[in-house]
Short mmCIF file of C-alpha atoms in Angstrom, two decimals:
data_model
loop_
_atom_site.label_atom_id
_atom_site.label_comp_id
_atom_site.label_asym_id
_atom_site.label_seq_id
_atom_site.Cartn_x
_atom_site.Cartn_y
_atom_site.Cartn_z
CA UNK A 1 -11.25 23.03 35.92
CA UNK A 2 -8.53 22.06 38.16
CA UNK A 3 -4.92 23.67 37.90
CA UNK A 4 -1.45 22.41 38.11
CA UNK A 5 1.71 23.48 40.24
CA UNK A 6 1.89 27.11 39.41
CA UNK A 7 -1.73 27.98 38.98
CA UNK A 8 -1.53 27.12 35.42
CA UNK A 9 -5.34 25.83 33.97
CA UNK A 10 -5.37 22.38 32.33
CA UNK A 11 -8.29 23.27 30.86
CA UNK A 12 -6.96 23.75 27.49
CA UNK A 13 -6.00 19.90 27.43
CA UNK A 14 -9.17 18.69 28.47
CA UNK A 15 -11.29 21.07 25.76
CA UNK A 16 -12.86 18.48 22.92
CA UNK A 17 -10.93 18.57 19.67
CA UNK A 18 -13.09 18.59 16.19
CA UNK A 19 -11.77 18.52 12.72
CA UNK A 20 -13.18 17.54 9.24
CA UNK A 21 -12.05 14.06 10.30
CA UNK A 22 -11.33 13.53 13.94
CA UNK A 23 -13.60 13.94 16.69
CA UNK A 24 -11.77 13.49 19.87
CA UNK A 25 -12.78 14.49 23.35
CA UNK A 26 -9.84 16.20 24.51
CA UNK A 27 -6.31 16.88 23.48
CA UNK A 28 -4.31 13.90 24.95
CA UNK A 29 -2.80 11.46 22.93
CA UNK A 30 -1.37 8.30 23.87
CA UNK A 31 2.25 8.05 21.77
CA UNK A 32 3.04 4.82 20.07
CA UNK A 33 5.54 2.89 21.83
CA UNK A 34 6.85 -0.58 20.48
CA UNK A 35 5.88 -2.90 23.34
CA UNK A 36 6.88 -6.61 21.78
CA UNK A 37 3.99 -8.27 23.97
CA UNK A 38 2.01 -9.92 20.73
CA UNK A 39 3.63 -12.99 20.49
CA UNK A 40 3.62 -14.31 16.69
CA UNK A 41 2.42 -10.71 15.95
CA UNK A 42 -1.60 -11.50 17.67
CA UNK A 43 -2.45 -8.75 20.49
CA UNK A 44 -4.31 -10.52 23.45
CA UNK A 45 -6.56 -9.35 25.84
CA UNK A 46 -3.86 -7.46 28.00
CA UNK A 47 -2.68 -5.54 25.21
CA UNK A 48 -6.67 -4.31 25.15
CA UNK A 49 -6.67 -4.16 28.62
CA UNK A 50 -3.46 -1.85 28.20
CA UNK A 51 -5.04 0.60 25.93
CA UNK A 52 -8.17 0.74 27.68
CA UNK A 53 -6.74 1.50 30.99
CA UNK A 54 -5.33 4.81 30.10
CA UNK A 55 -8.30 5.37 28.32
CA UNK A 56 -10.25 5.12 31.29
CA UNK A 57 -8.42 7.20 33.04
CA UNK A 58 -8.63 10.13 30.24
CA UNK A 59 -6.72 9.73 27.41
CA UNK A 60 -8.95 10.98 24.13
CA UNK A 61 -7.33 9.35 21.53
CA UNK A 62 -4.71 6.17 21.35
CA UNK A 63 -2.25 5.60 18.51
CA UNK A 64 -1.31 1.88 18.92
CA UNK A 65 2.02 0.67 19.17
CA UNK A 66 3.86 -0.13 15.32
CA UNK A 67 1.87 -2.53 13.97
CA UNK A 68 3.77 -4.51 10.50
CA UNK A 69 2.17 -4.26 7.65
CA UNK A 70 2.17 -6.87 5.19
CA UNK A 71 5.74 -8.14 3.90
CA UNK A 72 8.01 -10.07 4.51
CA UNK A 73 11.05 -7.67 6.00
CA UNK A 74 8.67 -5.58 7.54
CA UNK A 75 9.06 -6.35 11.06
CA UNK A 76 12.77 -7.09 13.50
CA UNK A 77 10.83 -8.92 15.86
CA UNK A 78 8.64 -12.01 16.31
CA UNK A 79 6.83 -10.08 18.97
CA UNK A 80 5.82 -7.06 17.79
CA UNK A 81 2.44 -7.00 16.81
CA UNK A 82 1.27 -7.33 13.23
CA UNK A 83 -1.89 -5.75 10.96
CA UNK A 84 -2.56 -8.78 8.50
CA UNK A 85 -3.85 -12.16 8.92
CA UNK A 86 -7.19 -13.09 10.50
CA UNK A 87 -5.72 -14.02 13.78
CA UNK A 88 -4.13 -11.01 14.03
CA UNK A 89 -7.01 -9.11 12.82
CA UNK A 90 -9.01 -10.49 15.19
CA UNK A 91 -7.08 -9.66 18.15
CA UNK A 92 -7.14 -6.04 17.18
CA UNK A 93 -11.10 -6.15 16.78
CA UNK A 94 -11.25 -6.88 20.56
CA UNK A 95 -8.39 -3.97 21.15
CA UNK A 96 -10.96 -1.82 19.36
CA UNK A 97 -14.03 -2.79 21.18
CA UNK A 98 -12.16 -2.00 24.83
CA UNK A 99 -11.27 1.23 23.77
CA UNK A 100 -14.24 2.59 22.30
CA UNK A 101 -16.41 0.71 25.18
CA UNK A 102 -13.68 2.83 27.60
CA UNK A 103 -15.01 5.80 25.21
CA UNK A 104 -11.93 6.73 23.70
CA UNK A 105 -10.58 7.03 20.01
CA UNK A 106 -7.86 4.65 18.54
CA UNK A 107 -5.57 4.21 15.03
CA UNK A 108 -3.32 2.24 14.48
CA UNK A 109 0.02 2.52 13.39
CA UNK A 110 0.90 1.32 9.79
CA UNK A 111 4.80 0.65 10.35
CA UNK A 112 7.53 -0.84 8.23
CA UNK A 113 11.35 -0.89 9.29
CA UNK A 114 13.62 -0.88 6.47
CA UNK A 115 16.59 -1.16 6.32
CA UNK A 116 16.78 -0.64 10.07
CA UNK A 117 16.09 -4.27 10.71
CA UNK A 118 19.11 -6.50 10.20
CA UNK A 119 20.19 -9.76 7.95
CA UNK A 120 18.59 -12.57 9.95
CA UNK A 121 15.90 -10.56 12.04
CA UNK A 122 12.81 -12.79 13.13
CA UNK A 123 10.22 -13.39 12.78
CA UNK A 124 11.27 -13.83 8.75
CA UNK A 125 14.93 -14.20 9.07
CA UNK A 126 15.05 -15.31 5.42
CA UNK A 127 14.34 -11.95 3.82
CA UNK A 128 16.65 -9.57 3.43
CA UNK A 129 15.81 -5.83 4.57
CA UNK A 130 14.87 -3.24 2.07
CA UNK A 131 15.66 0.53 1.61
CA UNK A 132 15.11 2.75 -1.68
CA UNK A 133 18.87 2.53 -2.60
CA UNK A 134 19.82 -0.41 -0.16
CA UNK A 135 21.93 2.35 1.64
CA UNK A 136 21.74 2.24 5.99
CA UNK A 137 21.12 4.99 8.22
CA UNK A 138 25.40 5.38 8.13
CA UNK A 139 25.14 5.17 4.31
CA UNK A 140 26.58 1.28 3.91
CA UNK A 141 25.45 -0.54 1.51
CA UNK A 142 23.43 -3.68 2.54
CA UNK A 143 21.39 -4.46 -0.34
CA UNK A 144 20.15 -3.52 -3.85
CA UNK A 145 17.98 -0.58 -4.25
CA UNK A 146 14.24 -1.65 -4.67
CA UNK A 147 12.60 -1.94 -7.91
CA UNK A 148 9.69 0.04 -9.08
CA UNK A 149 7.84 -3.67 -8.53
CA UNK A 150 8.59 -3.70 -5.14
CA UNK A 151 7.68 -0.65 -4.16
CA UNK A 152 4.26 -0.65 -5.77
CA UNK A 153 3.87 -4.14 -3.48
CA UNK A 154 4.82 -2.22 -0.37
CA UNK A 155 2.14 0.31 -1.19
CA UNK A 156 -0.01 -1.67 -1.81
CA UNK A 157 0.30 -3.98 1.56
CA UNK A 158 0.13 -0.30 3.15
CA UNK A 159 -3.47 0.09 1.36
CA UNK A 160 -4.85 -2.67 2.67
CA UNK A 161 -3.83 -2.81 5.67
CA UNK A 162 -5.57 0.99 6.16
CA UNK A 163 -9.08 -1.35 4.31
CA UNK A 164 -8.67 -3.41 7.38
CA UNK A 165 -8.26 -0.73 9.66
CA UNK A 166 -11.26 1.20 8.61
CA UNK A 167 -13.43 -2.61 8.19
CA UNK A 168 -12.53 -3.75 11.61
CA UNK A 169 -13.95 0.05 13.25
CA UNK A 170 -10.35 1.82 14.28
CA UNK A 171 -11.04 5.63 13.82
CA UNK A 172 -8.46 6.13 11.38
CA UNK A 173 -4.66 4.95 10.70
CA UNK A 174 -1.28 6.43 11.49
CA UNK A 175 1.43 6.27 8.81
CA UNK A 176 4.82 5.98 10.37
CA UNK A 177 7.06 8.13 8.15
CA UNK A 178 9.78 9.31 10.86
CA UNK A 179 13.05 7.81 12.94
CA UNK A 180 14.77 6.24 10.04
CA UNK A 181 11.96 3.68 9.14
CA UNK A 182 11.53 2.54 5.27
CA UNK A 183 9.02 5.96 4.59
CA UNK A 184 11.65 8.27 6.21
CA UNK A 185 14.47 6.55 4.22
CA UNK A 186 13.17 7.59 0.95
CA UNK A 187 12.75 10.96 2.71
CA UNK A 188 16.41 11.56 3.18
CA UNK A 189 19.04 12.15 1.18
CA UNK A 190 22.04 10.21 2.59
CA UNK A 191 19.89 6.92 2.60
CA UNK A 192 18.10 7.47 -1.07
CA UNK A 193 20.11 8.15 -4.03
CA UNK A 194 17.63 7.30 -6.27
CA UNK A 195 17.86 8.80 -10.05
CA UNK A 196 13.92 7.53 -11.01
CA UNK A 197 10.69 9.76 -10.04
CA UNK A 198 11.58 8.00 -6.18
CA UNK A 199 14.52 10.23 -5.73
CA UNK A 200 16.09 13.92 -6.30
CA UNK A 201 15.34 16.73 -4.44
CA UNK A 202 13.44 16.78 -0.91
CA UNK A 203 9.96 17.14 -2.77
CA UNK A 204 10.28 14.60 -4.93
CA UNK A 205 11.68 12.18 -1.97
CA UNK A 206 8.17 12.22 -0.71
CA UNK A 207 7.36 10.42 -3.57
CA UNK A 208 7.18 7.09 -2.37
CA UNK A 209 4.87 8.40 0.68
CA UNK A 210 2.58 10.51 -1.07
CA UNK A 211 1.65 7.30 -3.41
CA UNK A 212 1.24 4.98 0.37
CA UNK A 213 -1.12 8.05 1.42
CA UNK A 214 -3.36 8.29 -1.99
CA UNK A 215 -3.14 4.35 -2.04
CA UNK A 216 -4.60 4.45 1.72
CA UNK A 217 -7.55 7.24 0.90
CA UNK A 218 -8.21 5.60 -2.04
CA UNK A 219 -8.74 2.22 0.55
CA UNK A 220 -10.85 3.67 2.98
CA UNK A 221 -12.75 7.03 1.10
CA UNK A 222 -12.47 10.51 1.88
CA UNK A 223 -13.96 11.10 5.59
CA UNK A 224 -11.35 8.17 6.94
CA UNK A 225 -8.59 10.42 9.16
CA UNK A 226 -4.74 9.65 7.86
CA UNK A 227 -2.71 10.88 10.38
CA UNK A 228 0.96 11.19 9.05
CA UNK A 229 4.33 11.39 11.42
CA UNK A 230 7.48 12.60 10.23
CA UNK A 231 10.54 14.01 12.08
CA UNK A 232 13.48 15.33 11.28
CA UNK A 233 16.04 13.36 13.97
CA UNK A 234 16.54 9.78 12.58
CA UNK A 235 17.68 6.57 15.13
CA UNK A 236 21.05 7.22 16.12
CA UNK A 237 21.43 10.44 14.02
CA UNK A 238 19.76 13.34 16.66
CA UNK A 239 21.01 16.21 14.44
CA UNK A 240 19.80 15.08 10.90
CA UNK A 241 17.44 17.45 9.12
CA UNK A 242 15.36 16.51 6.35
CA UNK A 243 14.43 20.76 5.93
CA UNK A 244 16.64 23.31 7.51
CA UNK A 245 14.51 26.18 6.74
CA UNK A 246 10.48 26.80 6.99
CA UNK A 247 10.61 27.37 3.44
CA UNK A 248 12.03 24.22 2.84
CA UNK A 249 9.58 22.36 5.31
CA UNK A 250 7.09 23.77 3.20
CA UNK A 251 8.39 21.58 0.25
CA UNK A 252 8.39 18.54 2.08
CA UNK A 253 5.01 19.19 3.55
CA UNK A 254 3.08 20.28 0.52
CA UNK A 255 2.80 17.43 -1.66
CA UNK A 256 2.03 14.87 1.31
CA UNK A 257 -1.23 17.59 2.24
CA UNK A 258 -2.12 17.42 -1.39
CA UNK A 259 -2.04 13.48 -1.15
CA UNK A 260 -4.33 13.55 1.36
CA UNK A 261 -2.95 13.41 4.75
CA UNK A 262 -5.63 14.94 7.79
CA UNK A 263 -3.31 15.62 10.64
CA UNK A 264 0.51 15.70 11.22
CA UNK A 265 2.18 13.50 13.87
CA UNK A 266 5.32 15.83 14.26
CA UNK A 267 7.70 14.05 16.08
CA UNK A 268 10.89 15.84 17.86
CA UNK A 269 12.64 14.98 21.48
CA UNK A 270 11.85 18.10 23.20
CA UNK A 271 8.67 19.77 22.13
CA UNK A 272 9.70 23.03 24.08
CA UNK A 273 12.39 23.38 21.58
CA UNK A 274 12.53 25.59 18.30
CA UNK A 275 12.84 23.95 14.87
CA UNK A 276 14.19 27.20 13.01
CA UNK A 277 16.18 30.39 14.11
CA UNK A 278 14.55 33.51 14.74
CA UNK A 279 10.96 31.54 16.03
CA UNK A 280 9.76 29.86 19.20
CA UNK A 281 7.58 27.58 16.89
CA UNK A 282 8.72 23.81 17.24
CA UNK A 283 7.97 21.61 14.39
CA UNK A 284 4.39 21.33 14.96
CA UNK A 285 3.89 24.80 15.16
CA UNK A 286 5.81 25.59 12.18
CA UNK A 287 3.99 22.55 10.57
CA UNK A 288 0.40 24.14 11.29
CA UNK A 289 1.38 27.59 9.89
CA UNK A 290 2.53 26.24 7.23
CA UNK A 291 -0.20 23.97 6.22
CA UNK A 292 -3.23 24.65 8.36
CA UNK A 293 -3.66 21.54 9.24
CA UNK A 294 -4.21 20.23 12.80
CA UNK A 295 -0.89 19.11 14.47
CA UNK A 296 0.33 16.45 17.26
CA UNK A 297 3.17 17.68 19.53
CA UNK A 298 5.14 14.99 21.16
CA UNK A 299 8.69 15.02 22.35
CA UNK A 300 9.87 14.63 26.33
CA UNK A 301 5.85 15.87 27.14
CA UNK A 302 5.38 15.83 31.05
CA UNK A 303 9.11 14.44 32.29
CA UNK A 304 11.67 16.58 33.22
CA UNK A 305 14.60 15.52 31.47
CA UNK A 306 15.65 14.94 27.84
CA UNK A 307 14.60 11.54 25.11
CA UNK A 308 17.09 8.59 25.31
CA UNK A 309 16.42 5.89 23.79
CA UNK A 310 18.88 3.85 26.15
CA UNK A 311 18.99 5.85 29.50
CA UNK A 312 17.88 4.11 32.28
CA UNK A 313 18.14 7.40 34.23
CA UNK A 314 14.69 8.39 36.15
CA UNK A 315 12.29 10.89 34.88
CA UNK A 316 10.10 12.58 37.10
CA UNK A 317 6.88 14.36 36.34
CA UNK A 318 7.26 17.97 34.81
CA UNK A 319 5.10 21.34 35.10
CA UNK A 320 3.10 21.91 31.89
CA UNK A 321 3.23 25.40 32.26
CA UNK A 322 4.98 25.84 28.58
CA UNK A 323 3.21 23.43 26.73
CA UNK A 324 -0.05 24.78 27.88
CA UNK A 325 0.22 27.93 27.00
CA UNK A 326 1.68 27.12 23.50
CA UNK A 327 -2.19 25.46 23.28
CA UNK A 328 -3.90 28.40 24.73
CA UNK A 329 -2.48 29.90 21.26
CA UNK A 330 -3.13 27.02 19.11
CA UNK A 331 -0.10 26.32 17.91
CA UNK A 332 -0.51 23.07 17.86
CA UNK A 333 -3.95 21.02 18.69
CA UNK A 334 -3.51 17.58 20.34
CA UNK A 335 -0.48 16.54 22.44
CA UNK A 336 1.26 13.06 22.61
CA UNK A 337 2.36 11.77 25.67
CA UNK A 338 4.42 8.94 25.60
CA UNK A 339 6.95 7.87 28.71
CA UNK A 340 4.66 9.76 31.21
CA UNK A 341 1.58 7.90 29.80
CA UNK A 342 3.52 4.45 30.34
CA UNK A 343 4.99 4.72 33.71
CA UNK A 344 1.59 6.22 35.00
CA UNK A 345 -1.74 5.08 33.21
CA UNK A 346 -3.98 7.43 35.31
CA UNK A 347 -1.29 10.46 33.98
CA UNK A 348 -4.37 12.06 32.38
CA UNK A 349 -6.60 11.78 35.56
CA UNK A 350 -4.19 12.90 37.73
CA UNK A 351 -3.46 15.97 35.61
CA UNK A 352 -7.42 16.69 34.80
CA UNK A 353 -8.02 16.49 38.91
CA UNK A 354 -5.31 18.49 39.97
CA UNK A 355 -3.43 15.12 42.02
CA UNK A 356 0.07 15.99 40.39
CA UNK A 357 1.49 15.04 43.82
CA UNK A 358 0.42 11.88 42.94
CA UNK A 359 2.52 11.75 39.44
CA UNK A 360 4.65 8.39 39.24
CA UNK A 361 8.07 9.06 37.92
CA UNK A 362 9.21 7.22 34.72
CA UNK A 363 12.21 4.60 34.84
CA UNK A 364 13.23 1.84 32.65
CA UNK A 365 11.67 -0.45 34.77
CA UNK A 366 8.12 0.92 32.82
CA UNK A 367 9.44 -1.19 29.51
CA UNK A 368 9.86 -4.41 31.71
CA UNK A 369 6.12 -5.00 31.61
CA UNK A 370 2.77 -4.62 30.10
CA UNK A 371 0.45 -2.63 32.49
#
């Protein structure tokens, strides 16, 4: 196997990864990244294309873009794709077909935005956003706290839109539960002050999720993966921490492994940093002690500088050396790549053959198109 700068082997990110669940060929995982290029919400043939180019050029396993699920306040754009409706559907049947005829894995995301979308958003600027206590990220009011109604209809839509996933062939779903989104508001404190079984203490604020996860394995049966990402950094709030202590991650984690979830999608901005004093472990590797269960690390993977959402400041390719040898020791088991993947769709083949000198740097320009 070839090495990178440094004489550092790759080969522990090209090694096939096998769980009760997931089958993948290697360790690389394409990150979801909210494109906007599914107009009315229908992916076309060069989103396919787009997913099957990286996996062609050795990515194991894709996890799509957000994809809406089905309500009404679900979504902040008219271009971001959508998982309901037979059009839609449809589309991401073809997606589907390219990737697994490219030989790769794919799931989609299962996404809904909360009260992070604003009054008026398209594509359904008629509905009003929705949070567990109508409380913003900053803790405003905006609206009234759902009902118990409501939230059984948003679990449901998040059932059946894991049916369709598993009917149409994707290879399992992701449940977006991190960055402020409607999951991770019921997660944290300063955006749900609920006082019914939706609220109180950090275990019983996964209350909402756990009944979206035994909803979704209930939809699809027991040997479906459910992949689950959480983080503790919200949009706009980089120091926010749902646990502050392992011991207190263990809380959160517990009753979402009991619900049924497969792998964790653990989602920080620098993988190579630690999530608690006194241990190297970052939050995947605490999350895999923890649990046992198989981990994704994402997080600034392959660039050299920091996450920001609204830098336009150049990234250029990174030595691996860290994160490899944190997978030598299995403290984690698949790794997300996300910027590095989308400046540079041959990022995996250039890494597996040892053509690093051929690494593209990573710009803002990246986001300008669909390629």
């Amino acid at each position: 196997m070839s090495n990178t700068t440094n004489e550092t082997s790759v080969e522990a990110l090209f090694k096939p990864f096998v769980s009760k669940n997931l089958q993948v060929a290697n360790r690389i995982v394409m990150a979801p990244m909210t494109r906007g290029y599914s107009p009315n919400g229908v992916p076309g043939a060069d989103v396919a294309a787009y997913y099957r180019r990286r996996v062609e050029n050795g990515v194991g396993l894709i996890v799509t873009e957000g994809t809406v699920i089905d309500h009404k306040a679900a979504a902040a754009s008219p271009n971001w794709p959508h998982f309901h409706g037979e059009a839609v559907l449809s589309g991401w049947s073809n997606v589907v077909k390219e990737v697994h005829e490219a030989g790769g894995k794919i799931i989609p995301q299962l996404w809904h935005v909360g009260l992070t979308r604003k009054i008026g958003d398209l594509p359904n600027k008629e509905a009003l956003p929705i949070g567990p206590s109508g409380l913003n990220l900053s803790g405003e009011k905006i609206t009234e706290p759902l009902t118990e109604k409501e939230i059984g209809d948003v679990i449901a839509a998040y059932a059946q839109s894991a049916a369709d996933a598993a009917r149409i062939g994707f290879d399992g779903i992701e449940l977006h539960g991190a960055h402020g989104y409607l999951i991770d508001q019921f997660f944290w404190g300063q955006t749900n002050k609920r006082t019914d079984r939706y609220g109180g203490d950090l275990a019983a604020r996964t209350r909402f999720a756990v009944e979206i996860v035994e909803a979704c394995r209930r939809a699809v049966g027991e040997d479906f993966p459910i992949v689950f990402r959480f983080s503790q950094w919200k949009a706009g709030h980089y120091d926010a921490k749902l646990a502050e202590t392992p011991q207190q991650l263990l809380q959160f984690l517990t009753p979402l492994v009991d619900a049924g979830v497969d792998v964790f999608h653990c989602s920080t901005r620098r993988y190579w940093e630690p999530e608690f004093e006194d241990s190297h472990l970052n939050l995947a590797g605490w999350t895999k002690k923890l649990t046992g269960k198989p981990t994704i690390t994402v997080g600034s993977v392959g660039l050299d500088n920091e996450f920001r959402s609204s830098s336009g400041d150049a990234a250029k390719p990174a030595i691996l050396n860290s994160l490899i040898e944190r997978l030598e020791k299995e403290e984690f088991d698949l790794v997300a790549i996300g910027r590095a993947l989308l400046a540079d769709p041959e990022w995996a083949a250039k890494i597996r053959d040892n053509r690093t000198d051929e690494l593209l740097s990573y710009d803002a320009g990246a986001t300008k198109t669909l390629y």
